[in-house]
Amino acid sequence: MDDSDLVGEPVEYVTERVADRGDHDLDDVRAAIDPFVEDGRVTREGIDATVSDTAKIISTAESRVEYAEGAAETMRETLADAPTVPTVETRRVSFEERLDAVCDRRDAVQATLASVVEQSDSPPLFELGVDLRSASTHAQGIVQTADDLQNDIEQFESWLTDPDRRTRELGEDVGLVVDSVEELEAATEETPEPATLADVHLQTDVFELLVADVRAELDDLAAFEPTGDLDSLREEVDALDDRLAALRARLDDASPYRERFDDVLGSLAESLADREPPVEWGAIQETLSDHREQVRATRTDI
């Protein structure tokens, strides 16, 4: 729909006419054409300025995606000298998928801008305003996504080339597990209520998988040259296995709680059954939180 005849007219008049022509809500039309308004009128200058501003935002998004693509290319070069192990390959695939996704988003917003420019000489004002606002919002999101991706890839490349960093970061993960297991051990002292034991049971299931994941990463790091100092970490992981086994035995001795929470315990166990290292921990944490909340709702000691 060509609304060229409305350019230059007062905004209220334009709003009513556009709403009537397209059967749109007045408030929606007013919001869509607001960027085109100067001194109370919809103007050609306002339209051109909005198109120009949007194009600048999209140009920024394009540049940030290019930076992410450059980081990915450098990563690929670094990977040529890295061992092909699951810990590395899983991260590489994840980065490539994220890069493909942000490139697709860039292509889509570029296409939107091209369509907008094509229509701007004979503008359908409502659609033009909506498309420009959408393109701007999406471009801003692309900037943030591409920046995050570039940073994550650069951090990964640093991890690939620095054995001390690989060992240090894995050690930090082990330390977090140790702290969490200590909390679980404390929670099972004396005579906790059934819901508390069920909560510990859920977390123990996940920490057993987490320790298996850490052990698998340790094996992967041993394939690097140089490897870094992994011996002390292996000892810590062995100790964690022993502590989790003792915690599991303690839970087995308090087994009556299981009957009450059989459904939720079984549900989590089923969701973890096919998980093998390297594990996607974002999804695991979300699943654990959902199950813990079901148990938490029955507790009386919180």
Short mmCIF file of C-alpha atoms in Angstrom, two decimals:
data_model
loop_
_atom_site.label_atom_id
_atom_site.label_comp_id
_atom_site.label_asym_id
_atom_site.label_seq_id
_atom_site.Cartn_x
_atom_site.Cartn_y
_atom_site.Cartn_z
CA MET A 1 0.00 0.00 0.00
CA ASP A 2 1.43 3.35 -1.09
CA ASP A 3 0.99 6.07 1.53
CA SER A 4 3.04 8.68 -0.33
CA ASP A 5 0.05 11.01 -0.41
CA LEU A 6 0.16 11.18 3.39
CA VAL A 7 3.79 12.30 3.65
CA GLY A 8 3.82 15.89 4.87
CA GLU A 9 0.45 15.64 6.57
CA PRO A 10 -0.20 16.12 10.32
CA VAL A 11 0.53 13.02 12.38
CA GLU A 12 -3.02 12.63 13.73
CA TYR A 13 -4.49 12.79 10.23
CA VAL A 14 -1.92 10.29 8.95
CA THR A 15 -2.57 7.98 11.89
CA GLU A 16 -6.30 7.86 11.21
CA ARG A 17 -5.91 7.38 7.47
CA VAL A 18 -3.31 4.60 7.81
CA ALA A 19 -5.43 2.86 10.44
CA ASP A 20 -8.49 3.01 8.16
CA ARG A 21 -6.60 1.81 5.09
CA GLY A 22 -5.05 -1.17 6.79
CA ASP A 23 -7.58 -1.88 9.51
CA HIS A 24 -4.91 -1.28 12.16
CA ASP A 25 -5.26 -0.16 15.76
CA LEU A 26 -4.68 3.58 16.16
CA ASP A 27 -2.12 3.15 18.95
CA ASP A 28 -0.18 0.62 16.89
CA VAL A 29 -0.09 2.96 13.91
CA ARG A 30 0.97 5.93 16.05
CA ALA A 31 3.85 3.91 17.53
CA ALA A 32 4.94 2.65 14.10
CA ILE A 33 5.09 6.04 12.40
CA ASP A 34 6.39 8.04 15.36
CA PRO A 35 10.03 7.94 14.13
CA PHE A 36 8.92 9.62 10.89
CA VAL A 37 7.38 12.64 12.66
CA GLU A 38 9.01 16.07 12.66
CA ASP A 39 7.21 19.15 14.01
CA GLY A 40 3.93 17.28 14.18
CA ARG A 41 4.02 16.00 10.60
CA VAL A 42 5.11 12.82 8.88
CA THR A 43 8.01 13.92 6.69
CA ARG A 44 10.22 12.48 3.99
CA GLU A 45 13.21 13.62 6.05
CA GLY A 46 11.92 11.66 9.03
CA ILE A 47 11.53 8.52 6.94
CA ASP A 48 14.97 8.87 5.37
CA ALA A 49 16.61 9.56 8.73
CA THR A 50 14.99 6.48 10.30
CA VAL A 51 16.09 4.28 7.40
CA SER A 52 19.61 5.72 7.70
CA ASP A 53 19.75 5.16 11.47
CA THR A 54 18.57 1.59 11.08
CA ALA A 55 21.13 0.97 8.35
CA LYS A 56 23.89 2.17 10.70
CA ILE A 57 22.76 -0.21 13.44
CA ILE A 58 22.68 -3.07 10.94
CA SER A 59 26.14 -2.09 9.69
CA THR A 60 27.40 -2.36 13.26
CA ALA A 61 25.84 -5.79 13.55
CA GLU A 62 27.49 -6.84 10.29
CA SER A 63 30.88 -5.71 11.59
CA ARG A 64 30.49 -7.60 14.86
CA VAL A 65 29.55 -10.77 13.00
CA GLU A 66 32.65 -10.33 10.84
CA TYR A 67 34.75 -10.09 14.01
CA ALA A 68 33.17 -13.31 15.27
CA GLU A 69 33.87 -14.97 11.92
CA GLY A 70 37.49 -13.85 12.17
CA ALA A 71 37.79 -15.29 15.66
CA ALA A 72 36.31 -18.56 14.42
CA GLU A 73 38.83 -18.73 11.57
CA THR A 74 41.71 -18.21 14.01
CA MET A 75 40.20 -20.91 16.25
CA ARG A 76 40.13 -23.34 13.33
CA GLU A 77 43.81 -22.68 12.65
CA THR A 78 44.65 -23.30 16.31
CA LEU A 79 42.58 -26.48 16.33
CA ALA A 80 44.76 -27.91 13.57
CA ASP A 81 47.44 -28.50 16.23
CA ALA A 82 45.07 -29.61 19.02
CA PRO A 83 44.10 -33.20 19.80
CA THR A 84 40.73 -34.33 18.47
CA VAL A 85 39.11 -35.26 21.77
CA PRO A 86 35.46 -34.94 22.88
CA THR A 87 36.10 -31.97 25.18
CA VAL A 88 37.54 -30.00 22.27
CA GLU A 89 35.20 -31.26 19.56
CA THR A 90 32.04 -30.53 21.54
CA ARG A 91 33.08 -26.92 22.06
CA ARG A 92 34.14 -26.52 18.43
CA VAL A 93 30.78 -27.79 17.17
CA SER A 94 28.93 -25.52 19.59
CA PHE A 95 30.83 -22.46 18.38
CA GLU A 96 30.26 -23.34 14.73
CA GLU A 97 26.53 -23.77 15.35
CA ARG A 98 26.35 -20.44 17.17
CA LEU A 99 28.25 -18.76 14.35
CA ASP A 100 25.91 -20.23 11.72
CA ALA A 101 22.91 -19.03 13.72
CA VAL A 102 24.13 -15.45 14.11
CA CYS A 103 25.08 -15.33 10.40
CA ASP A 104 21.55 -16.43 9.52
CA ARG A 105 20.17 -13.65 11.71
CA ARG A 106 22.45 -11.14 10.02
CA ASP A 107 21.30 -12.29 6.59
CA ALA A 108 17.66 -11.96 7.62
CA VAL A 109 18.06 -8.41 8.93
CA GLN A 110 19.98 -7.44 5.81
CA ALA A 111 17.10 -8.73 3.71
CA THR A 112 14.64 -6.73 5.79
CA LEU A 113 16.66 -3.56 5.25
CA ALA A 114 16.86 -4.19 1.50
CA SER A 115 13.09 -4.58 1.38
CA VAL A 116 12.59 -1.41 3.41
CA VAL A 117 14.86 0.63 1.11
CA GLU A 118 13.00 -0.69 -1.91
CA GLN A 119 9.67 0.44 -0.44
CA SER A 120 10.78 3.74 1.05
CA ASP A 121 10.03 5.82 -2.08
CA SER A 122 6.38 4.75 -2.04
CA PRO A 123 6.07 3.79 1.61
CA PRO A 124 3.37 1.75 3.26
CA LEU A 125 3.90 3.76 6.43
CA PHE A 126 2.68 1.27 9.02
CA GLU A 127 4.58 -1.69 7.56
CA LEU A 128 7.66 0.46 7.01
CA GLY A 129 7.68 1.60 10.63
CA VAL A 130 7.14 -1.91 11.96
CA ASP A 131 9.88 -3.37 9.74
CA LEU A 132 12.40 -0.68 10.69
CA ARG A 133 11.73 -1.08 14.39
CA SER A 134 12.00 -4.87 14.10
CA ALA A 135 15.21 -4.66 12.08
CA SER A 136 16.76 -2.26 14.59
CA THR A 137 15.83 -4.45 17.55
CA HIS A 138 17.12 -7.58 15.87
CA ALA A 139 20.34 -5.87 14.82
CA GLN A 140 21.01 -4.77 18.39
CA GLY A 141 20.49 -8.36 19.52
CA ILE A 142 22.90 -9.56 16.85
CA VAL A 143 25.56 -7.15 18.12
CA GLN A 144 25.32 -8.61 21.64
CA THR A 145 25.22 -12.20 20.41
CA ALA A 146 28.18 -11.73 18.09
CA ASP A 147 30.20 -9.97 20.80
CA ASP A 148 29.52 -12.81 23.25
CA LEU A 149 30.45 -15.39 20.63
CA GLN A 150 33.68 -13.64 19.71
CA ASN A 151 34.68 -13.41 23.37
CA ASP A 152 33.83 -17.07 24.03
CA ILE A 153 35.81 -18.23 20.99
CA GLU A 154 38.83 -16.15 22.02
CA GLN A 155 38.64 -17.56 25.54
CA PHE A 156 38.49 -21.08 24.08
CA GLU A 157 41.51 -20.42 21.89
CA SER A 158 43.42 -19.22 24.94
CA TRP A 159 42.34 -22.40 26.75
CA LEU A 160 43.61 -24.49 23.83
CA THR A 161 47.09 -22.96 23.91
CA ASP A 162 47.64 -22.58 27.67
CA PRO A 163 48.07 -25.81 29.67
CA ASP A 164 48.14 -23.92 32.98
CA ARG A 165 44.80 -22.34 32.19
CA ARG A 166 43.27 -25.70 31.25
CA THR A 167 44.39 -27.21 34.53
CA ARG A 168 43.43 -24.16 36.58
CA GLU A 169 39.91 -23.93 35.17
CA LEU A 170 39.26 -27.62 35.62
CA GLY A 171 40.61 -27.33 39.16
CA GLU A 172 38.14 -24.52 39.83
CA ASP A 173 35.32 -26.79 38.64
CA VAL A 174 36.53 -29.55 40.95
CA GLY A 175 36.67 -27.09 43.85
CA LEU A 176 33.04 -26.10 43.27
CA VAL A 177 32.01 -29.75 43.31
CA VAL A 178 33.94 -30.34 46.54
CA ASP A 179 32.14 -27.43 48.21
CA SER A 180 28.76 -28.69 47.01
CA VAL A 181 29.41 -32.25 48.18
CA GLU A 182 30.36 -30.92 51.61
CA GLU A 183 26.97 -29.19 51.76
CA LEU A 184 25.22 -32.44 50.82
CA GLU A 185 27.14 -34.34 53.50
CA ALA A 186 26.15 -31.75 56.09
CA ALA A 187 22.51 -31.94 55.00
CA THR A 188 22.37 -35.68 55.76
CA GLU A 189 23.76 -35.42 59.29
CA GLU A 190 21.53 -36.13 62.30
CA THR A 191 17.97 -36.96 61.16
CA PRO A 192 16.88 -34.91 58.16
CA GLU A 193 13.29 -35.01 56.97
CA PRO A 194 12.40 -37.11 53.86
CA ALA A 195 12.18 -34.11 51.54
CA THR A 196 15.73 -33.08 52.48
CA LEU A 197 17.00 -36.57 51.73
CA ALA A 198 15.19 -36.56 48.40
CA ASP A 199 16.78 -33.22 47.54
CA VAL A 200 20.23 -34.60 48.40
CA HIS A 201 19.45 -37.68 46.30
CA LEU A 202 18.67 -35.54 43.26
CA GLN A 203 21.84 -33.51 43.63
CA THR A 204 23.93 -36.62 44.21
CA ASP A 205 22.68 -38.07 40.92
CA VAL A 206 23.84 -34.96 39.13
CA PHE A 207 27.17 -34.68 40.93
CA GLU A 208 28.00 -38.27 40.08
CA LEU A 209 27.51 -37.37 36.42
CA LEU A 210 29.50 -34.17 36.90
CA VAL A 211 32.44 -36.04 38.40
CA ALA A 212 32.33 -38.49 35.49
CA ASP A 213 32.39 -35.48 33.16
CA VAL A 214 35.41 -34.01 34.98
CA ARG A 215 37.22 -37.34 34.81
CA ALA A 216 36.55 -37.55 31.07
CA GLU A 217 37.93 -34.03 30.62
CA LEU A 218 41.01 -35.01 32.60
CA ASP A 219 41.57 -37.87 30.18
CA ASP A 220 41.14 -35.47 27.26
CA LEU A 221 43.60 -32.95 28.71
CA ALA A 222 46.19 -35.71 28.99
CA ALA A 223 46.18 -35.87 25.18
CA PHE A 224 47.52 -32.29 24.93
CA GLU A 225 51.20 -31.51 24.65
CA PRO A 226 52.19 -30.16 27.09
CA THR A 227 49.55 -31.57 29.39
CA GLY A 228 49.87 -29.39 32.49
CA ASP A 229 49.94 -30.79 36.04
CA LEU A 230 46.97 -33.16 36.18
CA ASP A 231 48.09 -35.62 38.88
CA SER A 232 46.77 -33.63 41.86
CA LEU A 233 43.47 -33.14 40.09
CA ARG A 234 43.14 -36.88 39.55
CA GLU A 235 43.64 -37.41 43.26
CA GLU A 236 40.92 -34.87 44.06
CA VAL A 237 38.52 -36.52 41.60
CA ASP A 238 39.25 -39.96 43.09
CA ALA A 239 38.49 -38.55 46.54
CA LEU A 240 35.23 -37.08 45.23
CA ASP A 241 34.22 -40.48 43.88
CA ASP A 242 34.78 -41.97 47.32
CA ARG A 243 32.80 -39.23 49.07
CA LEU A 244 29.89 -39.55 46.66
CA ALA A 245 29.88 -43.32 47.11
CA ALA A 246 29.74 -42.83 50.89
CA LEU A 247 26.93 -40.31 50.47
CA ARG A 248 25.03 -42.74 48.27
CA ALA A 249 25.41 -45.45 50.92
CA ARG A 250 24.10 -43.04 53.55
CA LEU A 251 21.06 -42.39 51.37
CA ASP A 252 20.53 -46.11 50.88
CA ASP A 253 20.43 -46.56 54.67
CA ALA A 254 17.65 -43.96 54.77
CA SER A 255 15.77 -45.51 51.86
CA PRO A 256 12.15 -45.10 53.14
CA TYR A 257 12.13 -41.53 51.77
CA ARG A 258 12.27 -42.96 48.26
CA GLU A 259 8.76 -44.34 48.29
CA ARG A 260 7.31 -40.90 48.91
CA PHE A 261 9.36 -39.26 46.17
CA ASP A 262 9.66 -42.16 43.77
CA ASP A 263 8.16 -40.30 40.81
CA VAL A 264 10.43 -37.27 40.94
CA LEU A 265 13.55 -39.32 41.71
CA GLY A 266 12.77 -41.69 38.87
CA SER A 267 12.07 -38.83 36.49
CA LEU A 268 15.48 -37.25 37.05
CA ALA A 269 17.24 -40.62 36.84
CA GLU A 270 15.54 -41.25 33.51
CA SER A 271 16.55 -37.85 32.15
CA LEU A 272 20.20 -38.50 33.11
CA ALA A 273 20.34 -42.10 31.93
CA ASP A 274 21.60 -41.45 28.41
CA ARG A 275 23.90 -38.56 29.28
CA GLU A 276 27.55 -39.16 28.59
CA PRO A 277 30.53 -36.81 28.85
CA PRO A 278 31.00 -34.19 27.65
CA VAL A 279 27.69 -33.04 29.10
CA GLU A 280 25.63 -29.96 28.21
CA TRP A 281 25.39 -28.58 31.73
CA GLY A 282 22.95 -25.79 31.01
CA ALA A 283 20.22 -28.31 30.22
CA ILE A 284 21.17 -30.51 33.19
CA GLN A 285 21.01 -27.61 35.65
CA GLU A 286 17.59 -26.60 34.36
CA THR A 287 16.30 -30.16 34.72
CA LEU A 288 17.74 -30.47 38.22
CA SER A 289 16.20 -27.16 39.29
CA ASP A 290 12.77 -28.27 38.08
CA HIS A 291 12.96 -31.52 40.05
CA ARG A 292 14.37 -29.88 43.17
CA GLU A 293 11.53 -27.38 43.15
CA GLN A 294 9.00 -30.23 43.20
CA VAL A 295 10.68 -31.64 46.30
CA ARG A 296 11.30 -28.25 47.90
CA ALA A 297 7.59 -27.49 47.88
CA THR A 298 7.05 -30.30 50.40
CA ARG A 299 9.76 -29.32 52.88
CA THR A 300 8.93 -27.95 56.31
CA ASP A 301 12.46 -27.10 57.45
CA ILE A 302 12.91 -24.08 55.16
#
